[in-house]
PDB file of C-alpha atoms in Angstrom:
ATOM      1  CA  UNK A   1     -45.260  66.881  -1.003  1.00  0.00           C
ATOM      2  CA  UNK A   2     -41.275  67.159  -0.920  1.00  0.00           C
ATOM      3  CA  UNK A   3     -39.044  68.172  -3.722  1.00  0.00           C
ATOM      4  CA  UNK A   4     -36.430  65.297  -4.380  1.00  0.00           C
ATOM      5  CA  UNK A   5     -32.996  66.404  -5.636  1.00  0.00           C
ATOM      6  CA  UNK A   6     -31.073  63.498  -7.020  1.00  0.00           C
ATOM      7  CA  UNK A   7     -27.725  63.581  -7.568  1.00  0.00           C
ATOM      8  CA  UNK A   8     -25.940  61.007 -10.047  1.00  0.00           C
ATOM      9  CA  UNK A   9     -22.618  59.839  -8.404  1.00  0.00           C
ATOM     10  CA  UNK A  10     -19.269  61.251  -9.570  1.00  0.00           C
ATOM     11  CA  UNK A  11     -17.008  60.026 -12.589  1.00  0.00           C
ATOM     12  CA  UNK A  12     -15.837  56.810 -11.323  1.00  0.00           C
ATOM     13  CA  UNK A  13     -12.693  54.566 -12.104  1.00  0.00           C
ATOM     14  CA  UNK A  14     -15.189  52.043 -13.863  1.00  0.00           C
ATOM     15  CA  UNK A  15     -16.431  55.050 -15.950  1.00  0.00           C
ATOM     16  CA  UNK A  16     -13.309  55.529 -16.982  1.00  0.00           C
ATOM     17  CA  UNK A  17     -12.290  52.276 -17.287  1.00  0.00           C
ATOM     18  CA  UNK A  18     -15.468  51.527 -19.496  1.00  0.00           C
ATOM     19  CA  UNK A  19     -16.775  48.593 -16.798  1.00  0.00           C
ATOM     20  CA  UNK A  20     -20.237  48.210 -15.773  1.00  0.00           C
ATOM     21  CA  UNK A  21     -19.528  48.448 -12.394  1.00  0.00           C
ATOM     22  CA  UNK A  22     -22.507  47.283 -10.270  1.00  0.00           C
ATOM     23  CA  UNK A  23     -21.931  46.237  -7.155  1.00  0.00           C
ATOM     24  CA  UNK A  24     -18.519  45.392  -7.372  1.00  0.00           C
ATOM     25  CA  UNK A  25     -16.871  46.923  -4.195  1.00  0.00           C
ATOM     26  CA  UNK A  26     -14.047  49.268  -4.624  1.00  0.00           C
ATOM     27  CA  UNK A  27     -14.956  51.508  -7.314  1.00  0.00           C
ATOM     28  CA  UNK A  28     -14.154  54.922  -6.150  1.00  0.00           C
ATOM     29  CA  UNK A  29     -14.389  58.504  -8.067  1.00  0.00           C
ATOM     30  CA  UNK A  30     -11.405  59.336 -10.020  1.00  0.00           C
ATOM     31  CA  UNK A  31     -10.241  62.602 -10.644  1.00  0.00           C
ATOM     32  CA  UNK A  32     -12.612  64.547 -12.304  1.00  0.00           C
ATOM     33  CA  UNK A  33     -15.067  62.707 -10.151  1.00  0.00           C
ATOM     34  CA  UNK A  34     -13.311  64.014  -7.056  1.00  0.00           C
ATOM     35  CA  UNK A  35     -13.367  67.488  -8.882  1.00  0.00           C
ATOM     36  CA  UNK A  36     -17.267  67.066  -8.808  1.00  0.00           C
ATOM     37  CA  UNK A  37     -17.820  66.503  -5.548  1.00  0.00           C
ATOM     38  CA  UNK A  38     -16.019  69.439  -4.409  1.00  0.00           C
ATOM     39  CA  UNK A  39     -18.222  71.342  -6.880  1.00  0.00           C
ATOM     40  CA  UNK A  40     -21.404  70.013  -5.163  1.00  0.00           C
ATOM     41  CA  UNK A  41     -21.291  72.119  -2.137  1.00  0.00           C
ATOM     42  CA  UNK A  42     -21.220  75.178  -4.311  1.00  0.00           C
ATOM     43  CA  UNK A  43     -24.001  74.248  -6.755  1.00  0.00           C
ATOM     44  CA  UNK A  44     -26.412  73.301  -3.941  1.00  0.00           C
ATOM     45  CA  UNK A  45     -25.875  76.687  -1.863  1.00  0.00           C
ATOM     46  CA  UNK A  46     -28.834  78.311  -0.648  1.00  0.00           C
ATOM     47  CA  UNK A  47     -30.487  75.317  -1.194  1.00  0.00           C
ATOM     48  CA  UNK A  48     -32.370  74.140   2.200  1.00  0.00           C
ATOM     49  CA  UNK A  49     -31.690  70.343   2.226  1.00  0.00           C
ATOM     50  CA  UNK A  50     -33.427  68.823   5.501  1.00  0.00           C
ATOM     51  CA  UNK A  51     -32.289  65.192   4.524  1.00  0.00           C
ATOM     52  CA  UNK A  52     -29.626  63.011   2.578  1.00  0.00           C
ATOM     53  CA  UNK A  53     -30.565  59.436   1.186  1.00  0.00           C
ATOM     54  CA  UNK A  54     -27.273  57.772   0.045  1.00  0.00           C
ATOM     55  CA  UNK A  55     -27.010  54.562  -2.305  1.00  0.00           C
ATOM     56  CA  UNK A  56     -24.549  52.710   0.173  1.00  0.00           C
ATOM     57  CA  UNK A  57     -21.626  52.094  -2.690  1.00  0.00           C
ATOM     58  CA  UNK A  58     -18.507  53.752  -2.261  1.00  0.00           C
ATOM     59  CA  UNK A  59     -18.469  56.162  -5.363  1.00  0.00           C
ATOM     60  CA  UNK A  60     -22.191  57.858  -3.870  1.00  0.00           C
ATOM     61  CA  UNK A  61     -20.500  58.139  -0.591  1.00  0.00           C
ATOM     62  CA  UNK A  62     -17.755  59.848  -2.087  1.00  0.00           C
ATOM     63  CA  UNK A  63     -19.827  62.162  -4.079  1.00  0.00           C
ATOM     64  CA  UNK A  64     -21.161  62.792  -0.867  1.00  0.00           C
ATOM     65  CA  UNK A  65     -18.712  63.854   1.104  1.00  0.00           C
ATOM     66  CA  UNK A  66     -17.516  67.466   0.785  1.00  0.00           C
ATOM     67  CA  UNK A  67     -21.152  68.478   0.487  1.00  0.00           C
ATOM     68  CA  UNK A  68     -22.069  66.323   4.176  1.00  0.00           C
ATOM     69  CA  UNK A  69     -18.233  68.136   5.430  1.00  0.00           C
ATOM     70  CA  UNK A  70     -19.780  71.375   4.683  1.00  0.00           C
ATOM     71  CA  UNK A  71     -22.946  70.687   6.282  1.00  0.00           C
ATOM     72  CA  UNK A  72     -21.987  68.949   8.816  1.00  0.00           C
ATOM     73  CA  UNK A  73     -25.684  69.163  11.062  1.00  0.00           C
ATOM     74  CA  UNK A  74     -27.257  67.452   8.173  1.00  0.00           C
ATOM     75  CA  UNK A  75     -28.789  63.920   8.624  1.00  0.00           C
ATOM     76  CA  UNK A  76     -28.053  61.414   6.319  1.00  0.00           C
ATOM     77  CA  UNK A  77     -29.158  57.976   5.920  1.00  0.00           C
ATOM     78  CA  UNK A  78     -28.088  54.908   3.588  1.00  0.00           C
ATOM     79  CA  UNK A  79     -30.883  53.097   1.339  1.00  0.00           C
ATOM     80  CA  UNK A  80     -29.618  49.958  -0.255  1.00  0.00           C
ATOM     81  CA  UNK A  81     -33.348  50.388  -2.357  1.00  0.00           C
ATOM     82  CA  UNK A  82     -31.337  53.307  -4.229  1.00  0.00           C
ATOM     83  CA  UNK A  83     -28.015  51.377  -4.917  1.00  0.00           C
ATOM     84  CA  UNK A  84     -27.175  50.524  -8.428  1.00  0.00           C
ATOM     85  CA  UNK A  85     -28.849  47.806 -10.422  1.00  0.00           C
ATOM     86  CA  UNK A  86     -27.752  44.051  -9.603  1.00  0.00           C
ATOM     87  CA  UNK A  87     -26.172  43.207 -12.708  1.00  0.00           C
ATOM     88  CA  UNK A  88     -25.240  39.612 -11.617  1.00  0.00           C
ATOM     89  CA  UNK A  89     -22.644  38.373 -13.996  1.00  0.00           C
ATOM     90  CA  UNK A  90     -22.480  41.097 -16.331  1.00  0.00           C
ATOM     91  CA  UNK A  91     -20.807  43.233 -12.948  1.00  0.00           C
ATOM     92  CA  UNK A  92     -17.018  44.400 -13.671  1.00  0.00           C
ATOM     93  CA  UNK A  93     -17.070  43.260 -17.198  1.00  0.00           C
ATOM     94  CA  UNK A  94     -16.354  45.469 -20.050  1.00  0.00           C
ATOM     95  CA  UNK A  95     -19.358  47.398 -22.245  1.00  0.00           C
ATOM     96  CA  UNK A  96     -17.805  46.869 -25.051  1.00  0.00           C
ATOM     97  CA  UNK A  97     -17.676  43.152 -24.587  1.00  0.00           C
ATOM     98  CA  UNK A  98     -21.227  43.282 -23.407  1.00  0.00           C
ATOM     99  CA  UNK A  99     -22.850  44.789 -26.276  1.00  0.00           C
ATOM    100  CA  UNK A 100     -22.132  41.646 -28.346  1.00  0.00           C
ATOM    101  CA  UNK A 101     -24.327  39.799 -25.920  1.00  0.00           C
ATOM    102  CA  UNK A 102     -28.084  39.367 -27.140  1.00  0.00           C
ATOM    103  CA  UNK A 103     -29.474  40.290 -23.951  1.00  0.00           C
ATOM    104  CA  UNK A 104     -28.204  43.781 -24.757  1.00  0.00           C
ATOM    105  CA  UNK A 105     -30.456  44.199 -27.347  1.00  0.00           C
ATOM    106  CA  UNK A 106     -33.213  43.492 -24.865  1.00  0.00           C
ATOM    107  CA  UNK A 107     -31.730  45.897 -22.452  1.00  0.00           C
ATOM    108  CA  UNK A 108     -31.518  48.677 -25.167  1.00  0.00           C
ATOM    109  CA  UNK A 109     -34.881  48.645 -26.867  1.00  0.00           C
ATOM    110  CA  UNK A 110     -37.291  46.117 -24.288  1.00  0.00           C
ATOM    111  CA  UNK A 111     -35.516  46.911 -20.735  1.00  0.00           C
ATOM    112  CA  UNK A 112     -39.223  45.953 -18.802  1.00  0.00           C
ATOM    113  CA  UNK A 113     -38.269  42.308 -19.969  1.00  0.00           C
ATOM    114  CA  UNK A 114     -34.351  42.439 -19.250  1.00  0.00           C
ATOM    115  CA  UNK A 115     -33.097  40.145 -16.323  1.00  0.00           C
ATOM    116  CA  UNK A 116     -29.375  40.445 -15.882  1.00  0.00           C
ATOM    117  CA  UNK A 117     -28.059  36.340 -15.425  1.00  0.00           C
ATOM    118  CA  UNK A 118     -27.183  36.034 -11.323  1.00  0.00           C
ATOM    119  CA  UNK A 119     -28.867  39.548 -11.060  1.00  0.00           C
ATOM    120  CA  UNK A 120     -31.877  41.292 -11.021  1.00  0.00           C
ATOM    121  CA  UNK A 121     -34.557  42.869 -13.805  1.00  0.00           C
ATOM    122  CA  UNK A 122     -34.716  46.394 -14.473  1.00  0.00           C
ATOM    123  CA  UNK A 123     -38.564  46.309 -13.682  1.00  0.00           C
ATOM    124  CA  UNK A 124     -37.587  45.264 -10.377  1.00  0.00           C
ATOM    125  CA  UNK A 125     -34.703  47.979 -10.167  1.00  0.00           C
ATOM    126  CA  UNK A 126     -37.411  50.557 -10.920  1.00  0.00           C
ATOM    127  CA  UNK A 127     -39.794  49.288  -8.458  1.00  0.00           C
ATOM    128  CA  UNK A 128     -37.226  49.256  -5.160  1.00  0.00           C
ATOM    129  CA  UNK A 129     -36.273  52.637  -6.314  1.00  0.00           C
ATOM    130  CA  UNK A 130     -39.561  54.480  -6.783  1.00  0.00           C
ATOM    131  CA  UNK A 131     -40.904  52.548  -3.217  1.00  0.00           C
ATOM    132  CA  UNK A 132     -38.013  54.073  -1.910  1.00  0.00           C
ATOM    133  CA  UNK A 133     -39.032  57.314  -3.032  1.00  0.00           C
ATOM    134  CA  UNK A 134     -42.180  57.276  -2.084  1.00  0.00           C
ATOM    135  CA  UNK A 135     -41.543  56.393   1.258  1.00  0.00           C
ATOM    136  CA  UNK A 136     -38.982  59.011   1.804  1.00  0.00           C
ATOM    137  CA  UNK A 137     -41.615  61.390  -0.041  1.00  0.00           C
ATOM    138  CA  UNK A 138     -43.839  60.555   3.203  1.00  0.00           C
ATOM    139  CA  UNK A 139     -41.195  60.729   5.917  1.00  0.00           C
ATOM    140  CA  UNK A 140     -40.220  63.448   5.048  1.00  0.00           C
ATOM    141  CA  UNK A 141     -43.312  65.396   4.866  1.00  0.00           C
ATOM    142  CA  UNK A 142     -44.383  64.019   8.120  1.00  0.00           C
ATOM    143  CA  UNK A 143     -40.780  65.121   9.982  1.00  0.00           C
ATOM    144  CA  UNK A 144     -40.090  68.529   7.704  1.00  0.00           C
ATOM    145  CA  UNK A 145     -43.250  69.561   6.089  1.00  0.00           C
ATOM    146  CA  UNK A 146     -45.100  69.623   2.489  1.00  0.00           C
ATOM    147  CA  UNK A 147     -42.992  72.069   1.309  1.00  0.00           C
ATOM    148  CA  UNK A 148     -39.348  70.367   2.182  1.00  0.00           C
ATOM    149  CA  UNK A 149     -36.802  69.643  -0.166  1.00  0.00           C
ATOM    150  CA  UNK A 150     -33.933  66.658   0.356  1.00  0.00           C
ATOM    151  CA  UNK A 151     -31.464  64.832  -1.650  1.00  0.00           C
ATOM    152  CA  UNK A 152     -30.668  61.293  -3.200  1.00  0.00           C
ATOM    153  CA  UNK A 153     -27.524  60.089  -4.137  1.00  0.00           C
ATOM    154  CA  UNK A 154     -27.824  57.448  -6.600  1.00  0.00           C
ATOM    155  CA  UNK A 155     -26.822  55.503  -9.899  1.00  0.00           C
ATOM    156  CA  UNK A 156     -27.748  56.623 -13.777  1.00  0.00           C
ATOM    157  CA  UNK A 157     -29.803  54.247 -14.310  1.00  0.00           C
ATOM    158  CA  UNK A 158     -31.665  54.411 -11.047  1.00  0.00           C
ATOM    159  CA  UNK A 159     -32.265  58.145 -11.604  1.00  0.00           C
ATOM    160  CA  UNK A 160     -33.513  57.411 -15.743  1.00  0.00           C
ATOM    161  CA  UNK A 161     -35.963  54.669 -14.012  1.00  0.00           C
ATOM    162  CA  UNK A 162     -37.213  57.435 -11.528  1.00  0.00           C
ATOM    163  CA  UNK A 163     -37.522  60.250 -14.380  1.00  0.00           C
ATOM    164  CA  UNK A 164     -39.709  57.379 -16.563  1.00  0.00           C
ATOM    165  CA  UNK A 165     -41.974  56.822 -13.314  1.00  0.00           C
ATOM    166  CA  UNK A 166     -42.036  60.128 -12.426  1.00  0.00           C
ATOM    167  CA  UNK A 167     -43.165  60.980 -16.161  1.00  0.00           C
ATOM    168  CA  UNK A 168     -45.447  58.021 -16.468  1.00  0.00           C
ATOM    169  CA  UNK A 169     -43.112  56.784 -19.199  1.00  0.00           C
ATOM    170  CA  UNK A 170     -43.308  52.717 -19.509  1.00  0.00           C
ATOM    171  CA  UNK A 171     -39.858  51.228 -18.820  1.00  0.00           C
ATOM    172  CA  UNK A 172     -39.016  50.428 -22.252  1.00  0.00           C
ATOM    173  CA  UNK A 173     -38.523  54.490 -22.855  1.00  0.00           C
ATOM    174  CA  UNK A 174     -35.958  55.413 -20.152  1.00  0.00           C
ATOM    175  CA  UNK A 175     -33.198  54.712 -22.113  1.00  0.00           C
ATOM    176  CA  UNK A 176     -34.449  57.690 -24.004  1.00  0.00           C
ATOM    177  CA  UNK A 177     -32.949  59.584 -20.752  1.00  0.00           C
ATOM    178  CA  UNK A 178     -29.398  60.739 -19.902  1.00  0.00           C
ATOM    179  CA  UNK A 179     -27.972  61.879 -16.510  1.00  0.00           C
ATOM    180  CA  UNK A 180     -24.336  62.405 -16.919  1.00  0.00           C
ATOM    181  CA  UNK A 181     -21.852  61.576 -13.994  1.00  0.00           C
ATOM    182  CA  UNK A 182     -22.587  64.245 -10.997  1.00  0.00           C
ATOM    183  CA  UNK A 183     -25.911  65.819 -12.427  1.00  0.00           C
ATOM    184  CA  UNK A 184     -28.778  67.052 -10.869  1.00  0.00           C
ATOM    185  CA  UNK A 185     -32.306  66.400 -11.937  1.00  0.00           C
ATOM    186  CA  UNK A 186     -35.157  67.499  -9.565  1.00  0.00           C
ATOM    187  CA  UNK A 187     -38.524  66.169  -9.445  1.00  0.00           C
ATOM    188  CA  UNK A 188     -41.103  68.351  -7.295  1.00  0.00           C
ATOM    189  CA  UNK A 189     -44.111  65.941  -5.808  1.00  0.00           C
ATOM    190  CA  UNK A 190     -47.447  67.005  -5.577  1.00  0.00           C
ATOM    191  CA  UNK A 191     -51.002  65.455  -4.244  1.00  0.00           C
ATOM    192  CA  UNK A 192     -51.721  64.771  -7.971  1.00  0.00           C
ATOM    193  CA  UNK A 193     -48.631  64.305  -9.662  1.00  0.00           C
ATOM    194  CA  UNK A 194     -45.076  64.623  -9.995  1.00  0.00           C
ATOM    195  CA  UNK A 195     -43.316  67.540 -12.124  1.00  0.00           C
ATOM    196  CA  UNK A 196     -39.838  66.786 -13.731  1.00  0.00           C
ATOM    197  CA  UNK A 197     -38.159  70.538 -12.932  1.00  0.00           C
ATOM    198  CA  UNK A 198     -34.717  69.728 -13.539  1.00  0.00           C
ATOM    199  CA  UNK A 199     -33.145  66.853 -15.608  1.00  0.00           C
ATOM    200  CA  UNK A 200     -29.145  65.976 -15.571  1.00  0.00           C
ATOM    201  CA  UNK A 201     -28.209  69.192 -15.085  1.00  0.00           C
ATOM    202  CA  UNK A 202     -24.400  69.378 -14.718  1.00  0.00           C
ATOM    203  CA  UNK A 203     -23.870  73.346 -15.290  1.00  0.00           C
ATOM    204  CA  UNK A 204     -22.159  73.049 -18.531  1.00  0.00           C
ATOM    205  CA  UNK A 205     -22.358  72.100 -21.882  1.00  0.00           C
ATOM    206  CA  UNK A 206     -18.876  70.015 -22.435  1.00  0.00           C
ATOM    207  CA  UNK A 207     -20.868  67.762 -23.386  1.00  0.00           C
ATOM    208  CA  UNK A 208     -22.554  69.092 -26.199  1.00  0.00           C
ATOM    209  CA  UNK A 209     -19.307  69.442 -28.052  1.00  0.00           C
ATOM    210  CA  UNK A 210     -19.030  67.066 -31.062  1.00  0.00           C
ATOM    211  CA  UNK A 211     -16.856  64.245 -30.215  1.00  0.00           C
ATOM    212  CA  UNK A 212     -14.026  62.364 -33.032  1.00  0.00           C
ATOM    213  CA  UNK A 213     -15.642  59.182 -31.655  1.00  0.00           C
ATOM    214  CA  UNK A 214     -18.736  57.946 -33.041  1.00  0.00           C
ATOM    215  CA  UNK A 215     -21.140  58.386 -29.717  1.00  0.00           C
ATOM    216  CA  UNK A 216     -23.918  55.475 -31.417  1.00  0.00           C
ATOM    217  CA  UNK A 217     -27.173  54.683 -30.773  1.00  0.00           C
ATOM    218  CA  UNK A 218     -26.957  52.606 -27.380  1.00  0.00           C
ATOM    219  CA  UNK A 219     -27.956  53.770 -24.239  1.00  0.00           C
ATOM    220  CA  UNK A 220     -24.645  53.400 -22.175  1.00  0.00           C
ATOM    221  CA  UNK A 221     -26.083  51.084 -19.316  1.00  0.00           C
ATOM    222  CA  UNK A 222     -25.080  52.351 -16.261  1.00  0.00           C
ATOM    223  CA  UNK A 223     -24.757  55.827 -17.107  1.00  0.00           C
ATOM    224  CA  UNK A 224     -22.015  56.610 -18.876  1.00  0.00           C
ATOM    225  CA  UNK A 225     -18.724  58.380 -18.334  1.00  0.00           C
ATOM    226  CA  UNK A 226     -20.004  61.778 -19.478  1.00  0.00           C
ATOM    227  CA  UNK A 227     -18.272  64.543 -21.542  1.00  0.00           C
ATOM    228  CA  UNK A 228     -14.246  63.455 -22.184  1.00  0.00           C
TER     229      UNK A 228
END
């Protein structure tokens, strides 16, 4: 079966801006999210992508861009099963505000029972995305062959519920995962099972640098900005 590459948007202005974006139209890359992209191309040479699955939000699109520009005979298609998690009321509101909600404790340690208030649960964020999967998993095999590898472009904490399901972690684990802003993790399918071969791999280790800033113990929901 295929090898999936997915690709974790770029730094966005509600990264930066410490939001939990969502949904919430008009949240582009800034940047050093631009700067990503226009790495992409580069760190994906040589690399025989057949397909591109794109989380229809603006900041995937973005991320998408310079690598579609210099591929330009490369299909791509939009998946709204892959777009970021429906955070209902929490969407545009700032994480620091949220964490003094209760329902982030539920989100941090019991995710598999969190249900965001005018949104959706995270169990049924993980199931869209890994249907999604599995259905590209069989197009593409069927169009390209077993051995075929293509690309997602998706949301952190789409990706962390895809690593857990690939892994056969239970929900309440992925937030045991991290997949900075523009990283690559890549999960090879097979008759049997999956293997986790790559896992946010961004190509340096900025963010292994000890920051001034306590980092704490909670998951950043959403993702995260990344390293400073």
């Amino acid at each position: 079966m295929p090898t999936l590459i997915l690709v974790r948007h770029g730094r966005s202005t509600a990264n930066t801006a410490g939001l939990l974006a969502g949904w919430t139209p008009g949240v582009a890359l800034d940047e050093r999210g631009a700067e990503q992209a226009a790495a992409l191309p580069g760190r994906l040479d040589g690399l025989p992508l057949c397909e591109v699955v794109t989380s229809p939000l603006q900041r995937c699109q973005e991320t998408l861009r310079p690598l579609l520009d210099a591929r330009p005979d490369l299909p791509v298609h939009t998946d709204e099963r892959i777009g970021e998690c429906h955070y209902g009321d929490w969407s545009g509101r700032k994480l620091a505000e949220l964490a003094d909600e209760p329902l982030m404790q539920v989100v941090q340690a019991h995710p598999s029972a969190a249900a965001f208030p005018g949104g959706e649960s995270m169990r049924a964020m993980q199931t869209r995305a890994a249907e999604a999967v599995r259905e590209w998993n069989a197009r593409v095999e069927r169009d390209h062959g077993a051995d075929a590898v293509y690309l997602m472009c998706s949301h952190g904490d789409i990706i962390k519920s895809l690593v857990a399901d690939a892994l056969g972690l239970h929900l309440d684990l992925f937030q045991r995962i991290s997949v900075e802003p523009c990283s690559i993790t890549v999960i090879r399918y097979t008759r049997l099972r999956p293997f986790l071969v790559r896992l946010g791999d961004t190509g340096d280790f900025a963010s292994l640098v000890p920051r001034e800033e306590a980092t704490g113990d909670d998951a950043p929901v959403g993702g995260g900005a990344g390293a400073p």
